[in-house]
Short mmCIF file of C-alpha atoms and ligand atoms in Angstrom, two decimals:
data_model
loop_
_atom_site.label_atom_id
_atom_site.label_comp_id
_atom_site.label_asym_id
_atom_site.label_seq_id
_atom_site.Cartn_x
_atom_site.Cartn_y
_atom_site.Cartn_z
CA MET A 6 456.33 -2.14 -27.25
CA PRO A 7 453.78 0.73 -26.96
CA GLU A 8 452.30 1.46 -23.53
CA PRO A 9 448.88 -0.20 -23.09
CA VAL A 10 445.83 2.06 -22.94
CA LYS A 11 444.93 2.44 -19.25
CA ARG A 12 441.27 2.46 -18.21
CA ASN A 13 439.60 2.56 -14.80
CA VAL A 14 436.28 0.88 -14.03
CA ALA A 15 434.19 0.98 -10.85
CA VAL A 16 432.10 -2.09 -9.97
CA LEU A 17 429.34 -1.45 -7.43
CA GLY A 18 428.29 -4.36 -5.19
CA GLY A 19 430.47 -7.28 -4.09
CA GLY A 20 428.07 -10.19 -4.62
CA PRO A 21 428.61 -12.92 -7.23
CA ALA A 22 427.62 -10.59 -10.10
CA GLY A 23 429.97 -7.78 -9.04
CA LEU A 24 432.84 -10.19 -8.42
CA SER A 25 432.46 -12.02 -11.73
CA ALA A 26 432.22 -8.66 -13.53
CA ALA A 27 435.44 -7.47 -11.86
CA PHE A 28 437.19 -10.74 -12.69
CA ARG A 29 436.12 -10.63 -16.35
CA LEU A 30 437.36 -7.03 -16.64
CA LEU A 31 440.81 -8.21 -15.58
CA HIS A 32 441.02 -11.55 -17.36
CA ASP A 33 441.60 -12.23 -21.08
CA LEU A 34 441.84 -8.57 -22.05
CA PRO A 35 442.53 -7.66 -25.66
CA PRO A 36 446.21 -6.79 -26.22
CA GLY A 37 447.04 -3.13 -25.61
CA LEU A 38 444.39 -2.62 -22.90
CA SER A 39 444.99 -2.43 -19.14
CA VAL A 40 441.93 -2.13 -16.88
CA LYS A 41 442.10 -1.22 -13.21
CA VAL A 42 439.02 -2.16 -11.18
CA ASP A 43 437.81 -0.65 -7.92
CA LEU A 44 434.92 -2.59 -6.40
CA TYR A 45 432.67 -1.01 -3.75
CA GLU A 46 430.81 -3.28 -1.33
CA ALA A 47 428.54 -1.80 1.35
CA THR A 48 429.04 -4.48 4.01
CA GLY A 49 432.18 -5.77 5.71
CA ARG A 50 432.36 -8.93 3.58
CA LEU A 51 432.44 -9.89 -0.08
CA GLY A 52 430.16 -12.55 -1.57
CA GLY A 53 426.67 -10.98 -1.33
CA ALA A 54 424.01 -13.57 -0.56
CA VAL A 55 426.56 -16.41 -0.76
CA THR A 56 427.12 -17.26 2.92
CA SER A 57 428.64 -20.60 3.93
CA ALA A 58 429.52 -21.67 7.47
CA CYS A 59 431.14 -24.72 9.06
CA ASP A 60 429.82 -25.27 12.56
CA ALA A 61 428.58 -28.03 14.90
CA GLY A 62 430.02 -30.75 12.65
CA PHE A 63 428.58 -29.64 9.32
CA CYS A 64 429.24 -27.13 6.53
CA TYR A 65 425.94 -25.46 5.65
CA GLU A 66 424.61 -22.52 3.70
CA LEU A 67 422.63 -19.47 4.79
CA GLY A 68 422.24 -18.33 1.16
CA PRO A 69 422.44 -20.39 -2.04
CA ASN A 70 422.97 -24.06 -1.21
CA SER A 71 424.02 -25.31 -4.64
CA MET A 72 424.41 -24.26 -8.26
CA ASN A 73 424.65 -25.71 -11.73
CA ALA A 74 426.84 -24.65 -14.63
CA LYS A 75 424.62 -25.29 -17.64
CA HIS A 76 425.68 -22.06 -19.27
CA PRO A 77 429.03 -22.35 -21.10
CA SER A 78 430.35 -19.04 -19.71
CA VAL A 79 429.72 -20.21 -16.12
CA ALA A 80 431.24 -23.64 -16.76
CA ASP A 81 434.27 -21.92 -18.28
CA LEU A 82 434.56 -19.55 -15.30
CA ILE A 83 434.53 -22.22 -12.59
CA GLN A 84 436.36 -25.01 -14.44
CA GLU A 85 438.91 -23.25 -16.65
CA LYS A 86 439.50 -19.84 -15.12
CA LEU A 87 439.08 -20.51 -11.38
CA ARG A 88 440.10 -24.20 -11.62
CA LEU A 89 437.63 -25.29 -8.95
CA LYS A 90 437.00 -28.80 -10.27
CA PRO A 91 439.04 -30.57 -7.53
CA ARG A 92 436.91 -28.92 -4.85
CA MET A 93 433.54 -29.70 -6.42
CA LEU A 94 431.03 -31.92 -4.54
CA PRO A 95 428.27 -33.48 -6.63
CA ARG A 96 424.95 -34.18 -4.92
CA SER A 97 424.86 -37.63 -3.33
CA PRO A 98 423.03 -40.28 -5.42
CA TYR A 99 421.19 -41.20 -2.19
CA ALA A 100 419.42 -37.82 -2.39
CA LYS A 101 417.87 -38.65 -5.75
CA ARG A 102 414.22 -37.83 -5.03
CA TYR A 103 412.36 -34.53 -5.09
CA TYR A 104 409.48 -34.64 -2.63
CA PHE A 105 406.29 -32.62 -2.96
CA MET A 106 403.53 -32.52 -0.38
CA ARG A 107 400.06 -33.74 -1.30
CA ASP A 108 397.24 -34.17 1.23
CA GLY A 109 399.66 -33.99 4.15
CA LYS A 110 402.08 -36.64 2.78
CA LEU A 111 405.38 -36.36 0.95
CA VAL A 112 405.22 -37.84 -2.56
CA PRO A 113 408.28 -38.13 -4.85
CA LEU A 114 408.14 -36.21 -8.13
CA PRO A 115 407.65 -38.73 -10.96
CA LEU A 116 410.72 -38.83 -13.18
CA SER A 117 409.62 -41.50 -15.69
CA PRO A 118 406.42 -42.03 -17.76
CA LEU A 119 405.59 -45.17 -15.76
CA HIS A 120 406.02 -43.35 -12.46
CA PHE A 121 403.91 -40.46 -13.82
CA ALA A 122 401.09 -42.89 -14.64
CA THR A 123 401.08 -44.35 -11.13
CA THR A 124 401.97 -41.35 -8.92
CA GLY A 125 399.49 -40.04 -6.39
CA LEU A 126 400.85 -36.51 -6.78
CA LEU A 127 398.23 -35.72 -9.46
CA SER A 128 394.69 -37.01 -10.00
CA TRP A 129 393.76 -38.89 -13.19
CA ARG A 130 391.98 -35.80 -14.43
CA ALA A 131 395.13 -33.70 -13.98
CA LYS A 132 397.29 -36.36 -15.69
CA TRP A 133 394.92 -36.37 -18.66
CA HIS A 134 395.27 -32.58 -18.87
CA VAL A 135 399.08 -32.98 -19.00
CA VAL A 136 398.83 -35.59 -21.77
CA LYS A 137 396.63 -33.21 -23.82
CA GLU A 138 399.08 -30.29 -23.49
CA PRO A 139 400.53 -30.59 -27.04
CA PHE A 140 397.04 -29.81 -28.42
CA VAL A 141 396.50 -26.61 -26.40
CA ALA A 142 396.58 -23.50 -28.60
CA ARG A 143 398.91 -20.55 -28.00
CA LEU A 144 397.47 -17.21 -26.90
CA GLN A 145 396.06 -15.33 -29.89
CA ASP A 146 397.46 -11.95 -28.91
CA VAL A 147 401.28 -11.90 -28.79
CA ARG A 148 401.22 -9.02 -26.30
CA ASP A 149 399.22 -11.16 -23.87
CA SER A 150 401.84 -13.90 -24.01
CA HIS A 151 404.56 -11.37 -23.12
CA MET A 152 402.60 -10.27 -20.04
CA GLU A 153 401.24 -13.65 -18.97
CA SER A 154 401.81 -14.83 -15.40
CA VAL A 155 403.33 -18.21 -14.53
CA ALA A 156 400.01 -19.31 -13.00
CA SER A 157 398.00 -18.36 -16.09
CA PHE A 158 400.46 -20.07 -18.48
CA PHE A 159 400.42 -23.39 -16.61
CA GLN A 160 396.70 -23.30 -15.91
CA ARG A 161 396.02 -22.73 -19.62
CA ARG A 162 398.36 -25.50 -20.80
CA PHE A 163 398.34 -28.04 -17.93
CA GLY A 164 395.35 -27.29 -15.70
CA ARG A 165 394.83 -25.93 -12.19
CA GLU A 166 396.04 -28.97 -10.27
CA VAL A 167 399.49 -28.79 -11.88
CA VAL A 168 399.68 -25.14 -10.82
CA ASP A 169 398.64 -25.93 -7.25
CA TYR A 170 400.73 -29.05 -6.60
CA LEU A 171 403.79 -28.64 -8.85
CA VAL A 172 404.30 -25.10 -10.12
CA ASP A 173 403.39 -23.26 -6.92
CA PRO A 174 405.88 -25.21 -4.73
CA MET A 175 408.62 -25.04 -7.39
CA VAL A 176 408.22 -21.28 -7.69
CA ALA A 177 408.33 -21.03 -3.89
CA GLY A 178 411.58 -23.04 -3.99
CA THR A 179 413.31 -20.88 -6.59
CA TYR A 180 411.77 -17.40 -6.25
CA SER A 181 410.16 -17.59 -2.79
CA GLY A 182 407.36 -16.22 -4.95
CA LYS A 183 403.79 -16.85 -6.08
CA PRO A 184 402.96 -18.09 -9.62
CA ALA A 185 400.22 -15.46 -10.09
CA ASP A 186 402.69 -12.63 -9.44
CA LEU A 187 405.55 -13.75 -11.69
CA SER A 188 406.05 -13.24 -15.42
CA MET A 189 406.20 -16.48 -17.41
CA LYS A 190 408.40 -14.82 -20.02
CA HIS A 191 411.01 -13.72 -17.50
CA ALA A 192 410.72 -16.07 -14.52
CA LEU A 193 410.57 -19.30 -16.55
CA ARG A 194 411.94 -18.05 -19.83
CA LYS A 195 413.13 -21.38 -21.22
CA VAL A 196 409.71 -22.99 -20.83
CA TRP A 197 407.98 -19.86 -22.20
CA ARG A 198 410.22 -20.03 -25.28
CA LEU A 199 409.23 -23.66 -25.92
CA GLU A 200 405.63 -22.58 -26.41
CA GLN A 201 406.67 -19.56 -28.47
CA LYS A 202 408.89 -21.60 -30.79
CA HIS A 203 407.27 -25.03 -30.87
CA GLY A 204 403.67 -24.42 -29.78
CA SER A 205 403.89 -26.97 -26.97
CA VAL A 206 406.09 -27.61 -23.95
CA ILE A 207 405.83 -31.39 -23.84
CA GLY A 208 406.04 -31.77 -27.62
CA ALA A 209 409.20 -29.64 -27.69
CA LEU A 210 410.83 -31.54 -24.81
CA LEU A 211 410.06 -34.88 -26.47
CA ARG A 212 411.81 -33.60 -29.59
CA GLY A 213 414.87 -32.67 -27.48
CA ALA A 214 414.40 -28.87 -27.72
CA GLY A 215 415.29 -26.47 -24.91
CA LYS A 216 418.92 -27.53 -24.43
CA THR A 217 421.50 -24.80 -23.85
CA LYS A 218 423.29 -24.08 -27.11
CA PRO A 219 427.08 -24.41 -27.24
CA ASP A 220 428.95 -21.11 -27.38
CA PRO A 221 431.95 -21.17 -29.76
CA ARG A 222 433.90 -18.89 -27.39
CA TYR A 223 433.96 -21.54 -24.67
CA LYS A 224 435.13 -25.12 -24.43
CA PRO A 225 432.03 -27.34 -24.64
CA TYR A 226 431.33 -29.33 -21.46
CA THR A 227 429.15 -32.34 -22.06
CA GLY A 228 429.51 -33.97 -18.63
CA LYS A 229 426.39 -34.44 -16.51
CA GLU A 230 428.14 -33.13 -13.39
CA LEU A 231 427.85 -29.48 -14.45
CA ARG A 232 424.19 -29.73 -15.46
CA ALA A 233 423.13 -31.26 -12.14
CA SER A 234 423.35 -29.26 -8.92
CA PHE A 235 426.63 -29.29 -7.00
CA THR A 236 428.52 -27.42 -4.32
CA TYR A 237 432.11 -27.24 -3.06
CA ASP A 238 433.96 -28.82 -0.13
CA LYS A 239 433.59 -25.71 2.06
CA GLY A 240 430.36 -24.50 0.48
CA MET A 241 429.38 -21.99 -2.16
CA GLU A 242 431.74 -19.37 -0.73
CA VAL A 243 434.55 -21.31 -2.44
CA VAL A 244 433.41 -19.65 -5.69
CA THR A 245 433.26 -16.09 -4.38
CA ASP A 246 436.50 -16.52 -2.39
CA ALA A 247 438.26 -17.77 -5.54
CA LEU A 248 436.99 -14.74 -7.46
CA VAL A 249 438.27 -12.40 -4.74
CA ALA A 250 441.72 -14.06 -4.69
CA ASN A 251 442.05 -13.90 -8.48
CA ILE A 252 440.88 -10.28 -8.66
CA ASN A 253 443.46 -9.29 -6.04
CA ASP A 254 446.19 -11.07 -8.02
CA LEU A 255 445.26 -9.56 -11.38
CA ASN A 256 444.27 -6.00 -10.48
CA PRO A 257 446.90 -3.52 -11.72
CA ARG A 258 447.85 -0.02 -10.48
CA GLY A 259 446.49 -0.42 -6.95
CA GLY A 260 442.92 -1.35 -7.97
CA ARG A 261 441.05 -2.42 -4.81
CA LEU A 262 438.05 -4.24 -3.42
CA TYR A 263 436.60 -1.82 -0.86
CA THR A 264 434.47 -3.39 1.88
CA HIS A 265 432.45 -0.95 4.04
CA GLY A 266 432.35 0.96 0.76
CA LYS A 267 428.66 1.78 0.55
CA VAL A 268 427.88 3.76 -2.59
CA ARG A 269 425.96 6.93 -1.68
CA THR A 270 426.69 9.14 -4.66
CA LEU A 271 427.47 8.36 -8.27
CA ASP A 272 428.15 11.34 -10.49
CA ARG A 273 430.21 12.64 -13.37
CA ASP A 274 432.79 15.38 -12.98
CA PRO A 275 432.85 18.28 -15.48
CA ASN A 276 435.21 16.25 -17.74
CA GLY A 277 432.76 13.35 -17.90
CA ALA A 278 434.68 10.98 -15.58
CA TRP A 279 432.53 8.93 -13.18
CA ARG A 280 433.05 9.43 -9.44
CA ILE A 281 431.94 7.24 -6.57
CA ASN A 282 431.17 9.04 -3.30
CA GLY A 283 432.93 12.06 -4.79
CA ARG A 284 436.18 10.13 -5.40
CA GLY A 285 438.03 8.55 -8.30
CA LYS A 286 438.01 9.06 -12.05
CA TYR A 287 436.35 6.14 -13.76
CA ASP A 288 435.78 5.59 -17.46
CA ALA A 289 432.89 3.21 -16.81
CA VAL A 290 430.68 1.86 -14.02
CA ILE A 291 428.93 -1.49 -13.56
CA SER A 292 426.23 -1.47 -10.88
CA THR A 293 425.17 -4.78 -9.35
CA ILE A 294 423.59 -3.07 -6.33
CA PRO A 295 420.13 -4.62 -5.78
CA THR A 296 417.38 -2.28 -6.97
CA HIS A 297 415.92 -2.15 -3.44
CA ALA A 298 419.06 -0.21 -2.46
CA VAL A 299 419.51 2.20 -5.40
CA LYS A 300 416.83 4.75 -4.51
CA SER A 301 419.00 6.56 -1.99
CA ILE A 302 422.01 6.86 -4.33
CA TYR A 303 422.44 10.45 -5.42
CA THR A 304 423.43 11.04 -9.04
CA ASN A 305 423.75 14.25 -11.04
CA MET A 306 422.52 12.42 -14.15
CA SER A 307 418.79 12.96 -13.98
CA ALA A 308 417.79 10.15 -16.39
CA LEU A 309 419.83 7.65 -14.35
CA GLY A 310 418.36 8.99 -11.10
CA LYS A 311 414.85 8.59 -12.51
CA GLY A 312 415.75 5.05 -13.59
CA PHE A 313 416.94 4.19 -10.06
CA LYS A 314 413.70 5.45 -8.53
CA LYS A 315 411.53 3.61 -11.06
CA LEU A 316 413.39 0.32 -10.64
CA ASN A 317 413.29 0.67 -6.88
CA LYS A 318 409.51 0.90 -7.07
CA SER A 319 408.83 -1.66 -9.77
CA ILE A 320 411.01 -4.62 -8.68
CA LYS A 321 409.81 -6.21 -5.45
CA TYR A 322 411.96 -8.57 -3.36
CA ALA A 323 410.64 -11.58 -1.45
CA PRO A 324 411.71 -11.83 2.21
CA VAL A 325 412.87 -15.26 3.34
CA SER A 326 414.35 -16.81 6.48
CA VAL A 327 416.79 -19.69 6.21
CA VAL A 328 416.74 -21.94 9.27
CA VAL A 329 419.50 -24.56 9.59
CA MET A 330 418.82 -27.24 12.20
CA GLY A 331 420.81 -30.25 13.40
CA PHE A 332 419.18 -33.38 14.89
CA ASP A 333 420.19 -36.85 15.96
CA LYS A 334 419.27 -39.29 13.21
CA SER A 335 417.05 -41.12 15.71
CA GLN A 336 414.79 -38.04 15.96
CA VAL A 337 413.95 -38.14 12.23
CA PRO A 338 411.86 -41.12 11.05
CA HIS A 339 411.92 -40.07 7.36
CA PRO A 340 414.79 -41.60 5.29
CA LEU A 341 415.64 -38.14 3.85
CA ASP A 342 416.47 -39.85 0.56
CA GLY A 343 416.01 -36.75 -1.54
CA PHE A 344 417.07 -33.23 -2.37
CA GLY A 345 414.32 -31.97 -0.11
CA ALA A 346 410.59 -31.33 0.10
CA LEU A 347 408.52 -28.52 -1.40
CA ILE A 348 405.22 -27.51 0.16
CA PRO A 349 402.32 -26.17 -1.96
CA THR A 350 400.33 -23.20 -0.64
CA VAL A 351 397.12 -25.29 -0.76
CA GLU A 352 398.55 -27.57 1.94
CA GLY A 353 398.23 -24.64 4.38
CA ARG A 354 401.60 -25.07 6.10
CA GLN A 355 403.83 -22.25 7.37
CA ILE A 356 407.02 -23.15 5.48
CA LEU A 357 408.00 -23.06 1.82
CA GLY A 358 410.19 -26.13 1.83
CA ILE A 359 412.97 -28.14 3.42
CA ASN A 360 416.40 -28.94 2.04
CA PHE A 361 417.77 -32.30 3.23
CA SER A 362 421.18 -30.66 3.52
CA SER A 363 423.23 -33.49 5.03
CA SER A 364 421.72 -36.06 2.63
CA ASN A 365 422.69 -33.91 -0.34
CA TYR A 366 426.30 -33.46 0.76
CA PRO A 367 427.13 -36.12 3.39
CA GLN A 368 430.87 -35.51 2.79
CA ARG A 369 430.48 -32.32 4.83
CA LEU A 370 429.07 -34.09 7.88
CA SER A 371 431.52 -35.15 10.59
CA ASP A 372 429.14 -37.48 12.53
CA PRO A 373 427.02 -39.89 10.45
CA ASP A 374 424.54 -40.22 13.35
CA LYS A 375 423.46 -36.59 12.89
CA VAL A 376 421.33 -34.96 10.21
CA PHE A 377 421.05 -31.33 9.14
CA LEU A 378 417.94 -29.82 7.59
CA THR A 379 417.43 -26.34 6.15
CA VAL A 380 413.94 -24.87 6.35
CA TYR A 381 412.75 -21.89 4.28
CA VAL A 382 410.17 -19.62 5.89
CA GLY A 383 408.23 -16.66 4.48
CA GLY A 384 408.49 -15.67 0.84
CA GLN A 385 405.64 -13.81 -0.87
CA ARG A 386 403.33 -16.47 0.56
CA ASN A 387 403.94 -15.46 4.19
CA PRO A 388 405.88 -12.19 3.92
CA ASP A 389 405.43 -11.30 7.61
CA LEU A 390 407.02 -14.43 9.08
CA PRO A 391 410.68 -13.52 8.34
CA PHE A 392 410.21 -10.33 10.37
CA ARG A 393 409.41 -12.25 13.56
CA ARG A 394 412.01 -12.92 16.27
CA ALA A 395 414.56 -15.65 15.49
CA LYS A 396 413.25 -17.87 18.31
CA GLU A 397 409.72 -17.74 16.90
CA ILE A 398 411.02 -18.64 13.43
CA VAL A 399 412.89 -21.63 14.89
CA ASP A 400 409.74 -22.71 16.77
CA ILE A 401 407.65 -22.51 13.59
CA SER A 402 410.27 -24.54 11.71
CA LYS A 403 410.45 -27.16 14.47
CA LYS A 404 406.67 -27.55 14.55
CA GLU A 405 406.50 -27.85 10.75
CA LEU A 406 409.32 -30.42 10.66
CA GLY A 407 407.21 -32.45 13.08
CA HIS A 408 404.21 -32.30 10.70
CA VAL A 409 406.06 -32.84 7.45
CA LEU A 410 408.83 -35.30 8.40
CA GLY A 411 407.72 -36.56 11.80
CA VAL A 412 410.78 -35.00 13.51
CA LYS A 413 410.60 -35.39 17.30
CA GLY A 414 412.13 -33.19 19.99
CA ASP A 415 414.49 -30.23 19.90
CA PRO A 416 417.41 -29.69 17.54
CA PHE A 417 420.90 -29.76 19.09
CA PHE A 418 421.80 -26.88 16.76
CA SER A 419 419.85 -24.12 15.05
CA ARG A 420 420.77 -20.96 13.22
CA VAL A 421 418.55 -18.41 11.46
CA LYS A 422 419.47 -15.97 8.73
CA THR A 423 416.77 -13.61 7.48
CA TRP A 424 417.03 -11.98 4.07
CA LYS A 425 414.56 -9.10 4.36
CA ARG A 426 414.81 -8.48 0.65
CA GLY A 427 415.98 -11.87 -0.54
CA ILE A 428 414.96 -12.62 -4.09
CA PRO A 429 413.82 -10.22 -6.84
CA GLN A 430 410.41 -10.96 -8.31
CA TYR A 431 410.10 -10.69 -12.09
CA ASP A 432 406.48 -9.59 -12.30
CA PRO A 433 404.34 -9.57 -15.47
CA GLN A 434 405.40 -5.93 -16.13
CA PHE A 435 409.09 -6.85 -16.03
CA ASP A 436 409.55 -5.87 -19.71
CA GLU A 437 409.07 -2.28 -18.53
CA SER A 438 411.81 -2.64 -15.91
CA LEU A 439 414.19 -3.93 -18.59
CA CYS A 440 413.28 -0.95 -20.79
CA THR A 441 413.97 1.39 -17.86
CA MET A 442 417.45 -0.14 -17.50
CA ALA A 443 418.14 0.09 -21.24
CA ARG A 444 416.99 3.74 -21.36
CA ALA A 445 419.08 4.70 -18.33
CA GLU A 446 422.17 3.00 -19.82
CA LYS A 447 421.66 4.84 -23.10
CA SER A 448 421.49 8.19 -21.36
CA ALA A 449 424.46 7.50 -19.07
CA LYS A 450 427.23 6.34 -21.39
CA GLY A 451 429.61 3.90 -19.75
CA PHE A 452 427.08 2.77 -17.13
CA VAL A 453 425.81 -0.84 -17.11
CA PHE A 454 423.27 -2.63 -14.88
CA GLY A 455 424.00 -6.24 -13.91
CA GLY A 456 422.94 -8.73 -11.27
CA ASN A 457 420.11 -11.00 -10.28
CA TYR A 458 417.47 -8.28 -10.71
CA ARG A 459 418.19 -8.33 -14.45
CA ASP A 460 419.47 -11.60 -15.92
CA GLY A 461 417.98 -14.38 -13.78
CA VAL A 462 417.71 -14.93 -10.02
CA GLY A 463 419.99 -17.94 -9.52
CA LEU A 464 423.66 -17.88 -8.59
CA PRO A 465 424.83 -19.04 -12.06
CA ASP A 466 422.62 -16.33 -13.61
CA ALA A 467 424.30 -13.72 -11.41
CA LEU A 468 427.79 -14.96 -12.36
CA ARG A 469 426.82 -14.86 -16.02
CA SER A 470 425.26 -11.42 -15.64
CA GLY A 471 428.56 -10.13 -14.25
CA ILE A 472 430.44 -11.57 -17.24
CA LEU A 473 427.94 -10.04 -19.69
CA SER A 474 428.13 -6.64 -17.98
CA ALA A 475 431.93 -6.70 -18.13
CA GLU A 476 431.86 -7.63 -21.81
CA LYS A 477 429.50 -4.71 -22.56
CA THR A 478 431.87 -2.44 -20.64
CA LEU A 479 434.93 -3.71 -22.54
CA GLN A 480 433.10 -2.96 -25.81
CA TYR A 481 432.38 0.55 -24.55
CA LEU A 482 436.01 1.12 -23.49
CA LYS A 483 437.09 0.29 -27.04
CA THR A 484 435.06 3.25 -28.32
CA LEU A 485 436.84 5.82 -26.11
C1 FAD B 525 418.07 -17.47 0.81
C2 FAD B 525 418.58 -17.57 -0.58
C3 FAD B 525 418.79 -18.83 -1.13
C4 FAD B 525 419.27 -18.94 -2.44
N1 FAD B 525 419.49 -20.20 -2.95
C5 FAD B 525 420.02 -20.33 -4.17
C6 FAD B 525 420.40 -21.61 -4.66
O1 FAD B 525 420.27 -22.63 -3.96
N2 FAD B 525 420.92 -21.71 -5.91
C7 FAD B 525 421.11 -20.60 -6.69
O2 FAD B 525 421.57 -20.75 -7.84
N3 FAD B 525 420.80 -19.35 -6.25
C8 FAD B 525 420.27 -19.19 -5.01
N4 FAD B 525 420.01 -17.93 -4.51
C9 FAD B 525 420.24 -16.76 -5.36
C10 FAD B 525 421.70 -16.23 -5.35
O3 FAD B 525 422.15 -16.11 -4.05
C11 FAD B 525 421.70 -14.89 -6.07
O4 FAD B 525 421.36 -15.10 -7.42
C12 FAD B 525 423.03 -14.17 -6.06
O5 FAD B 525 423.55 -14.00 -4.77
C13 FAD B 525 422.84 -12.79 -6.70
O6 FAD B 525 424.07 -12.15 -6.82
P1 FAD B 525 424.15 -10.58 -7.02
O7 FAD B 525 425.57 -10.23 -7.04
O8 FAD B 525 423.30 -10.18 -8.18
O9 FAD B 525 423.41 -9.95 -5.73
P2 FAD B 525 423.75 -10.09 -4.19
O10 FAD B 525 424.27 -11.42 -3.86
O11 FAD B 525 422.53 -9.61 -3.49
O12 FAD B 525 424.92 -9.02 -3.98
C14 FAD B 525 424.69 -7.63 -4.04
C15 FAD B 525 425.74 -6.93 -3.19
O13 FAD B 525 425.55 -5.51 -3.30
C16 FAD B 525 425.83 -4.95 -2.03
N5 FAD B 525 425.23 -3.61 -1.90
C17 FAD B 525 423.95 -3.27 -1.62
N6 FAD B 525 423.83 -1.94 -1.57
C18 FAD B 525 425.04 -1.42 -1.84
C19 FAD B 525 425.56 -0.08 -1.94
N7 FAD B 525 424.78 1.00 -1.79
N8 FAD B 525 426.88 0.08 -2.20
C20 FAD B 525 427.71 -0.99 -2.40
N9 FAD B 525 427.26 -2.27 -2.30
C21 FAD B 525 425.95 -2.48 -2.04
C22 FAD B 525 425.23 -5.97 -1.06
O14 FAD B 525 425.75 -5.80 0.25
C23 FAD B 525 425.64 -7.28 -1.71
O15 FAD B 525 426.89 -7.73 -1.24
C24 FAD B 525 419.53 -17.77 -3.21
C25 FAD B 525 419.33 -16.50 -2.64
C26 FAD B 525 418.87 -16.39 -1.34
C27 FAD B 525 418.68 -15.03 -0.72
#
């Protein structure tokens, strides 16, 4: 049998995107190709923002608290390739509600037409605006629709109250962002496409549009459990740990995952091979390093260097503090029968929202007389708060839990994790950032950008982005 063609690839960044890229480069390769992967991670641990901990009788998250696997490539990764199904924890049916604050009270999101008609979350005027949505015209100028903000889109189609009481808190919950500063096309792409294709969001949904299309390369999963949010027995780190273990098993010829491997220089030697920090000979590079950290990376490829600087300037990141708190059940009068509560800006509170963590995943709680809540502080709404001292952030959270849920007294446990640059914001000029990436990739053959600053901000988006980046790289390797 002929020797396989040997290629070396460097993956930069050891978060979910970097790990899934590395895994895809090693798994299911075409016959005759052997890829060795070296992954460089700046910190002492792999997993990026995924940070689970088991402490004080509960397993909680300081980063992403759950995920879904609507996309076939992500479902395939976790179910077929990593075989994580036995460790999966679906969200408890007890936590079925989604609370939103209105006039100081928590109101469940209506999930049926009858509930919509009777809910106090929106006024009659606002409900009428929603009902009329199918008759609202699209924007005349196509360019305007590509640059429209989330706030403008929803105000135009659904009215101001929907923006204030539904869209604003949802955007705070997913992006830690503000609707006026985010691009509809990129931040809520699926909804944007419904208007583009069908002329109406509600009309399209009623006709069953907007579902993820099956991908013939992957086994179709029709079960509800992958479309709803879920976690794993020991938290989201189960996914990144499984990726690490599989990469270590599959990596040939001494390929390694380097922690404390901060990338400072990325250049090409005179023969065209890529080098990281002056070392190695790589045929291709995938960078999943967040754009807030690429400015200081030296490269001798001027177009790529310019791209790094531009992206560093154009993509902002929202700061957010995650505050996990444990209480005795008797201190919390609210039944916590929901996923959590989202707080609109107009309510004038100091927090973005609360996740009812132990209601969502009670299997992870050792004492049923305790409850754990996770509070999110800061975001683009209050960008200074995450930079305060941890004790102050806990005090703010405690005070707000008193207002929102009626929680009394001190927590028996609290832990704060601040992400100074937590979540990338896809602003209305995001098309330009994507063009910058495409131009830089064209000028630097073998280099690919991937991660949550490009293909979606959620954990499944990052996993999928890694897979896509690896597939682009495998295509490139074929051309060598
Ligand atoms: C507080 C919070 C809550 C979240 N909640 C959810 C949720 O509930 N559900 C969900 O789906 N998603 C959630 N997310 C989003 C999810 O965590 C991200 O989509 C995902 O982590 C992005 O993966 P990534 O690999 O692109 O980037 P990251 O996870 O940021 O990983 C990038 C890696 O690059 C490394 N790096 C940086 N600079 C260098 C350098 N110079 N050299 C080498 N390495 C470098 C970093 O140390 C890091 O490990 C949340 C995010 C945050 C911050």
